Short mmCIF file of C-alpha atoms and ligand atoms in Angstrom, two decimals:
data_model
loop_
_atom_site.label_atom_id
_atom_site.label_comp_id
_atom_site.label_asym_id
_atom_site.label_seq_id
_atom_site.Cartn_x
_atom_site.Cartn_y
_atom_site.Cartn_z
CA MET L 1 23.60 111.56 74.82
CA LYS L 2 27.02 110.28 75.81
CA LEU L 3 28.25 107.19 74.06
CA LEU L 4 30.37 105.63 76.73
CA ARG L 5 32.55 103.55 74.52
CA PHE L 6 33.38 106.46 72.29
CA ALA L 7 34.37 108.55 75.29
CA ALA L 8 36.72 105.83 76.49
CA ALA L 9 38.37 105.59 73.10
CA VAL L 10 38.87 109.32 72.95
CA SER L 11 40.39 109.44 76.38
CA PHE L 12 42.88 106.87 75.19
CA TRP L 13 43.86 108.99 72.23
CA LEU L 14 44.19 111.97 74.49
CA SER L 15 46.42 110.03 76.82
CA LEU L 16 48.99 110.28 74.06
CA ALA L 17 49.24 113.93 74.83
CA THR L 18 50.39 115.61 77.96
CA ALA L 19 49.93 119.33 77.33
CA ASP L 20 46.43 120.80 77.14
CA LYS L 21 44.88 117.47 78.00
CA GLU L 22 42.47 118.81 80.62
CA ALA L 23 41.08 121.48 78.35
CA ALA L 24 40.71 119.01 75.50
CA LEU L 25 38.92 116.48 77.70
CA ALA L 26 36.59 119.19 78.98
CA ARG L 27 35.73 120.07 75.41
CA LEU L 28 35.05 116.44 74.52
CA ASP L 29 32.98 115.94 77.66
CA ALA L 30 30.92 119.10 77.29
CA PRO L 31 27.26 118.02 76.97
CA GLU L 32 26.67 120.68 74.33
CA ASN L 33 29.12 118.86 72.06
CA ASP L 34 27.52 115.42 72.36
CA ASP L 35 25.00 115.90 69.60
CA GLY L 36 27.66 117.00 67.16
CA TYR L 37 29.93 114.03 67.89
CA ASN L 38 27.02 111.61 67.70
CA GLN L 39 25.70 113.12 64.50
CA GLU L 40 29.00 112.90 62.68
CA LEU L 41 29.29 109.24 63.64
CA LEU L 42 25.83 108.63 62.20
CA ASP L 43 26.69 110.63 59.07
CA LEU L 44 29.86 108.63 58.42
CA VAL L 45 28.20 105.30 59.12
CA ALA L 46 25.38 106.22 56.71
CA ILE L 47 27.91 106.10 53.85
CA PRO L 48 27.93 102.41 52.83
CA SER L 49 31.66 102.22 52.14
CA VAL L 50 31.69 98.46 51.54
CA SER L 51 35.05 97.63 50.00
CA SER L 52 34.11 94.15 48.75
CA LEU L 53 31.20 95.22 46.51
CA PRO L 54 31.86 97.07 43.22
CA GLU L 55 28.47 98.82 43.43
CA ASN L 56 29.67 100.61 46.56
CA GLN L 57 32.77 102.04 44.87
CA PRO L 58 31.20 105.55 44.69
CA ASP L 59 30.53 105.31 48.43
CA ILE L 60 34.17 104.49 49.08
CA LEU L 61 35.11 107.72 47.32
CA ARG L 62 32.35 109.58 49.16
CA ALA L 63 33.66 108.35 52.52
CA ALA L 64 37.21 109.38 51.58
CA ALA L 65 36.00 112.88 50.61
CA TRP L 66 33.96 113.11 53.83
CA LEU L 67 37.07 112.29 55.86
CA GLU L 68 39.21 114.71 53.91
CA ALA L 69 36.80 117.50 54.83
CA ARG L 70 36.57 116.30 58.45
CA LEU L 71 40.33 116.24 58.89
CA LYS L 72 40.59 119.76 57.50
CA LYS L 73 37.86 120.93 59.86
CA ALA L 74 39.80 119.39 62.75
CA GLY L 75 42.72 121.66 61.93
CA MET L 76 44.93 118.96 60.47
CA GLU L 77 47.36 119.94 57.73
CA ASN L 78 48.51 118.58 54.38
CA VAL L 79 45.21 116.69 54.10
CA GLN L 80 45.16 114.56 50.97
CA VAL L 81 43.21 111.80 49.29
CA LEU L 82 45.99 109.66 47.88
CA HIS L 83 45.29 107.06 45.25
CA THR L 84 46.69 103.57 45.44
CA GLN L 85 47.10 101.30 42.44
CA GLY L 86 43.60 100.07 43.28
CA PRO L 87 40.20 101.74 43.42
CA ARG L 88 40.13 102.66 47.13
CA PRO L 89 42.20 105.67 48.16
CA VAL L 90 44.04 106.41 51.40
CA VAL L 91 43.21 109.59 53.30
CA TYR L 92 46.23 111.28 54.83
CA ALA L 93 46.66 114.19 57.23
CA GLU L 94 49.33 115.46 59.58
CA CYS L 95 50.09 117.74 62.46
CA LEU L 96 53.83 118.16 62.79
CA HIS L 97 54.43 120.98 65.25
CA ALA L 98 55.91 119.14 68.19
CA PRO L 99 59.12 120.41 69.77
CA PRO L 100 62.36 119.19 68.19
CA GLY L 101 63.20 115.65 69.15
CA ALA L 102 59.58 114.65 69.76
CA PRO L 103 58.56 111.35 68.20
CA THR L 104 56.21 110.96 65.26
CA ALA L 105 53.21 108.64 65.51
CA LEU L 106 51.41 107.29 62.49
CA VAL L 107 47.78 106.62 63.38
CA TYR L 108 46.14 103.94 61.28
CA ALA L 109 42.45 103.18 60.85
CA HIS L 110 40.20 102.06 58.00
CA TYR L 111 37.02 103.64 56.67
CA ASP L 112 35.70 100.67 54.69
CA VAL L 113 33.21 98.23 56.18
CA GLN L 114 31.91 94.71 55.71
CA PRO L 115 28.76 94.23 53.64
CA ALA L 116 25.49 93.92 55.50
CA ALA L 117 23.06 92.57 52.91
CA ASP L 118 23.49 88.96 54.03
CA THR L 119 22.40 89.89 57.55
CA ALA L 120 19.68 92.36 56.53
CA ASP L 121 16.93 90.51 58.38
CA LEU L 122 18.90 90.54 61.65
CA TRP L 123 18.98 94.33 61.94
CA THR L 124 16.43 96.24 64.01
CA SER L 125 17.29 99.41 62.08
CA PRO L 126 18.81 99.24 58.58
CA PRO L 127 22.62 98.90 58.73
CA PHE L 128 23.27 102.06 56.73
CA GLU L 129 20.53 104.12 58.37
CA PRO L 130 22.21 104.26 61.77
CA GLU L 131 20.40 105.42 64.86
CA ILE L 132 21.01 105.77 68.57
CA ARG L 133 19.08 103.42 70.82
CA GLY L 134 19.66 102.84 74.50
CA GLY L 135 22.80 104.94 74.61
CA ARG L 136 24.44 103.07 71.76
CA ALA L 137 24.76 103.76 68.08
CA TRP L 138 23.56 100.98 65.78
CA GLY L 139 24.74 100.62 62.19
CA ARG L 140 27.36 98.84 60.06
CA GLY L 141 30.74 100.33 60.93
CA VAL L 142 29.71 102.01 64.18
CA ASP L 143 32.32 99.82 65.78
CA ASP L 144 34.64 98.48 63.11
CA ASP L 145 36.13 100.90 62.40
CA LYS L 146 34.40 104.23 61.99
CA GLY L 147 33.25 104.79 65.55
CA SER L 148 36.06 103.11 67.43
CA GLY L 149 38.99 103.80 65.12
CA VAL L 150 38.45 106.51 62.52
CA LEU L 151 36.68 109.27 64.42
CA PRO L 152 38.17 109.19 67.94
CA PRO L 153 41.71 110.18 66.95
CA ILE L 154 40.39 112.93 64.70
CA GLN L 155 38.16 114.26 67.46
CA ALA L 156 40.92 113.98 70.04
CA LEU L 157 43.38 115.84 67.82
CA GLU L 158 40.77 118.46 67.04
CA ALA L 159 40.09 118.95 70.74
CA LEU L 160 43.80 119.34 71.47
CA LEU L 161 44.31 121.79 68.63
CA ALA L 162 41.23 123.80 69.61
CA SER L 163 42.05 123.94 73.30
CA GLY L 164 45.48 125.39 73.24
CA GLY L 165 46.91 124.38 69.97
CA SER L 166 49.70 122.08 70.99
CA VAL L 167 50.01 118.40 70.27
CA PRO L 168 53.20 117.32 72.04
CA ILE L 169 54.14 114.66 69.53
CA ASN L 170 54.01 114.76 65.75
CA VAL L 171 51.00 112.92 64.43
CA LYS L 172 50.28 111.57 60.97
CA VAL L 173 46.94 109.99 60.21
CA MET L 174 46.45 107.36 57.53
CA LEU L 175 42.98 106.02 56.83
CA GLU L 176 42.75 103.18 54.33
CA GLY L 177 39.70 101.96 52.45
CA GLU L 178 40.42 98.31 51.78
CA GLU L 179 41.14 96.63 55.11
CA GLU L 180 38.08 94.43 54.86
CA VAL L 181 39.35 92.93 51.61
CA GLY L 182 42.86 92.28 52.91
CA SER L 183 44.55 95.56 51.87
CA PRO L 184 45.78 94.28 48.49
CA PHE L 185 47.24 97.64 47.41
CA LEU L 186 48.52 98.91 50.74
CA GLU L 187 52.01 97.49 50.61
CA PRO L 188 53.05 99.15 47.34
CA PHE L 189 51.33 102.31 48.56
CA LEU L 190 53.46 102.30 51.72
CA ALA L 191 56.60 101.77 49.68
CA LYS L 192 55.74 104.62 47.33
CA HIS L 193 54.98 107.06 50.16
CA ALA L 194 57.64 105.88 52.61
CA GLY L 195 58.88 109.43 53.19
CA LEU L 196 55.48 110.96 53.77
CA LEU L 197 54.46 108.19 56.14
CA ALA L 198 57.77 107.87 58.00
CA ALA L 199 57.15 107.58 61.74
CA ASP L 200 58.76 106.37 64.94
CA PHE L 201 55.81 104.17 65.72
CA VAL L 202 52.42 103.21 64.34
CA LEU L 203 49.29 103.23 66.42
CA SER L 204 46.56 101.06 65.04
CA ALA L 205 43.14 102.42 65.87
CA ASP L 206 41.62 99.22 64.55
CA GLY L 207 40.83 96.58 67.12
CA GLY L 208 38.92 96.32 70.31
CA GLN L 209 38.96 97.87 73.67
CA ILE L 210 38.60 95.97 76.88
CA ALA L 211 35.27 97.31 78.07
CA ALA L 212 33.00 100.23 77.37
CA ASP L 213 34.80 102.28 80.00
CA GLN L 214 38.28 100.82 79.56
CA PRO L 215 40.39 101.67 76.51
CA ALA L 216 43.32 99.59 75.31
CA ALA L 217 46.48 99.93 73.28
CA LEU L 218 47.19 96.81 71.25
CA LEU L 219 50.86 95.88 71.08
CA GLY L 220 50.53 92.96 68.69
CA LEU L 221 48.12 90.69 66.87
CA ARG L 222 48.37 87.01 66.08
CA GLY L 223 47.97 87.22 62.33
CA ALA L 224 45.91 84.83 60.26
CA LEU L 225 46.23 82.17 57.59
CA ALA L 226 43.06 81.02 55.86
CA VAL L 227 42.54 77.81 53.93
CA GLU L 228 39.46 76.29 52.37
CA VAL L 229 39.00 72.53 52.39
CA GLN L 230 36.59 70.87 49.95
CA VAL L 231 35.77 67.21 50.12
CA ALA L 232 34.09 65.42 47.22
CA THR L 233 33.46 61.70 47.08
CA ALA L 234 31.37 61.59 43.89
CA THR L 235 30.84 63.76 40.83
CA THR L 236 27.12 64.44 41.43
CA ASP L 237 24.76 65.05 44.36
CA VAL L 238 23.99 61.80 46.11
CA HIS L 239 20.54 60.85 47.44
CA SER L 240 20.82 59.47 50.98
CA GLY L 241 17.94 57.05 50.46
CA MET L 242 19.15 55.78 47.09
CA ALA L 243 22.90 55.55 47.76
CA GLY L 244 23.37 56.17 51.49
CA GLY L 245 25.43 53.54 53.22
CA ALA L 246 26.98 52.30 49.98
CA VAL L 247 29.15 55.30 49.03
CA GLN L 248 31.19 57.60 51.23
CA ASN L 249 29.32 60.63 52.61
CA PRO L 250 31.55 63.71 52.12
CA ALA L 251 30.15 65.56 55.14
CA ARG L 252 31.20 62.62 57.27
CA SER L 253 34.64 62.58 55.65
CA LEU L 254 35.03 66.27 56.38
CA ALA L 255 33.94 65.83 60.00
CA GLN L 256 36.37 62.95 60.44
CA LEU L 257 39.19 64.94 58.87
CA LEU L 258 38.52 68.00 61.02
CA SER L 259 38.29 65.93 64.17
CA THR L 260 41.92 64.88 63.76
CA MET L 261 43.18 68.44 64.07
CA TRP L 262 42.99 68.78 67.86
CA HIS L 263 44.21 66.60 70.69
CA PRO L 264 41.73 65.78 73.47
CA ASN L 265 43.45 68.44 75.63
CA ASN L 266 42.67 71.06 72.91
CA SER L 267 46.24 71.50 71.72
CA ILE L 268 46.51 71.47 67.94
CA ALA L 269 47.55 68.18 66.37
CA VAL L 270 48.63 69.49 62.95
CA ALA L 271 52.25 68.45 62.36
CA GLY L 272 54.67 71.34 62.81
CA TRP L 273 51.98 73.70 64.07
CA TYR L 274 53.93 74.91 67.09
CA ASP L 275 57.40 74.66 65.53
CA ASN L 276 58.32 78.34 65.67
CA VAL L 277 56.01 79.40 68.44
CA ARG L 278 57.84 80.96 71.34
CA GLU L 279 56.72 80.03 74.84
CA ILE L 280 55.15 82.88 76.75
CA SER L 281 57.79 84.65 78.81
CA GLU L 282 57.47 84.84 82.57
CA GLY L 283 57.19 88.60 82.28
CA ASP L 284 54.31 88.40 79.84
CA ARG L 285 52.57 85.82 82.00
CA GLU L 286 52.90 88.08 85.02
CA ASP L 287 51.63 91.08 83.06
CA MET L 288 48.60 89.16 81.89
CA ALA L 289 47.88 87.83 85.36
CA ALA L 290 48.16 91.35 86.78
CA TYR L 291 45.64 92.63 84.28
CA GLY L 292 42.85 90.91 86.21
CA PHE L 293 40.87 89.52 83.29
CA ASP L 294 37.23 89.04 84.23
CA GLU L 295 36.39 85.97 82.16
CA GLN L 296 32.67 86.21 82.74
CA ARG L 297 32.36 89.92 82.06
CA GLU L 298 34.82 90.24 79.21
CA LEU L 299 34.56 86.90 77.40
CA LEU L 300 31.72 84.54 78.26
CA GLY L 301 28.97 86.98 79.19
CA PRO L 302 28.95 89.12 76.03
CA LEU L 303 29.03 85.96 73.87
CA GLY L 304 26.45 84.04 75.85
CA ALA L 305 29.01 81.24 76.04
CA SER L 306 28.67 78.72 78.85
CA ALA L 307 32.31 77.83 79.54
CA ALA L 308 35.86 78.77 78.64
CA VAL L 309 37.41 76.04 76.50
CA GLY L 310 40.96 75.93 75.19
CA GLU L 311 44.47 74.63 75.28
CA GLU L 312 45.35 72.97 78.55
CA GLY L 313 47.99 74.68 80.62
CA TYR L 314 47.08 78.25 79.56
CA THR L 315 44.74 80.85 80.95
CA SER L 316 42.00 82.30 78.76
CA LEU L 317 43.99 85.49 78.30
CA GLU L 318 47.08 83.54 77.27
CA ARG L 319 44.97 81.58 74.81
CA LEU L 320 43.51 84.78 73.41
CA TRP L 321 46.61 86.92 73.29
CA HIS L 322 49.54 84.59 72.76
CA ARG L 323 48.71 81.09 71.59
CA PRO L 324 48.09 80.15 67.99
CA THR L 325 44.65 78.74 67.37
CA LEU L 326 42.99 76.70 64.65
CA GLU L 327 39.39 77.66 64.00
CA VAL L 328 36.65 76.46 61.67
CA VAL L 329 34.98 79.69 60.60
CA GLY L 330 32.36 78.14 58.35
CA ILE L 331 31.17 74.71 57.32
CA GLY L 332 28.57 73.54 54.87
CA GLY L 333 27.28 70.72 52.70
CA GLY L 334 23.97 69.32 51.54
CA PHE L 335 21.03 71.19 52.96
C1 NAG F 401 48.25 67.75 74.90
O1 NAG F 401 48.28 66.51 74.29
C2 NAG F 401 49.30 66.34 73.29
C3 NAG F 401 49.11 64.97 72.67
O2 NAG F 401 49.08 63.97 73.64
C4 NAG F 401 50.65 66.54 73.92
O3 NAG F 401 51.65 66.43 72.93
C5 NAG F 401 50.71 67.89 74.56
O4 NAG F 401 51.93 68.08 75.25
C6 NAG F 401 49.56 68.06 75.57
N1 NAG F 401 49.58 69.39 76.11
C7 NAG F 401 49.61 69.62 77.43
C8 NAG F 401 49.65 71.05 77.85
O5 NAG F 401 49.62 68.73 78.24
#
């Protein structure tokens, strides 16, 4: 069974290469190889490498060892499980046989995943017992990042190496195990291994692609800043029948506070918010317009959203790719 999305991702990785591309694509497309590719995705996803839960620490190490073996099998060299100052190691591999003067790419992806226990009742099949249904693989990490980021570059490199042996650029692969907890030990790790990891450019294999049959190379991300706001108006729980109307309701205070953060035209009203934000260049605007974004197919449809809403004066793509945004990602209080 061909997993369309996977095939698109692999063809992107192969587009890095020029030599031996046809043979490598033929190998990846060969029906007799489908089962193997699918099975190894299921095997990797079955390892619950949840970085935020201490009880999954052995699984983190198991996933790292699995990837070490997989990279060796692919024909990669200098394969190592490198420890950080924290509990979740980085898996490294390289293939440095390009002609002199060729650039070196560092391919990044992460093998840890988000927990799934809090959504256990929403899964048709258990999150860490992945299966293939309707031409798609289902399990925690099938997408982010094992199926879309970790395996495709390995499989693409393997196909290139097996079909003629030449990868026209130097490639280093770095797979981290703590992205989902904010990579607390990555920066010192990078500093310590600056020589090993030196590259002309980094390709992040984490992130989306445009559609199942359309890969993408991300050139930048917006970054994120998270804050938590708590509002208390009393020192105990307050009964709405006993005290309602006579003391301030904190949920109402929070709603009133939040409602001040956007103008009616959906621009953000927080003082200084846009201070260092560069306007979108004409060139970027033209590029985005030329891309032909299908709002219904690529944004609203998959979300079941009824309308595109956002900052006045910008297209949906400009709002998504360029403009800073202020989002409430969770809200709670009372029952
Ligand atoms: C949206 O409204 C705010 C506040 O009135 C204003 O400063 C801003 O320029 C408006 N944005 C656009 C695109 O009109």
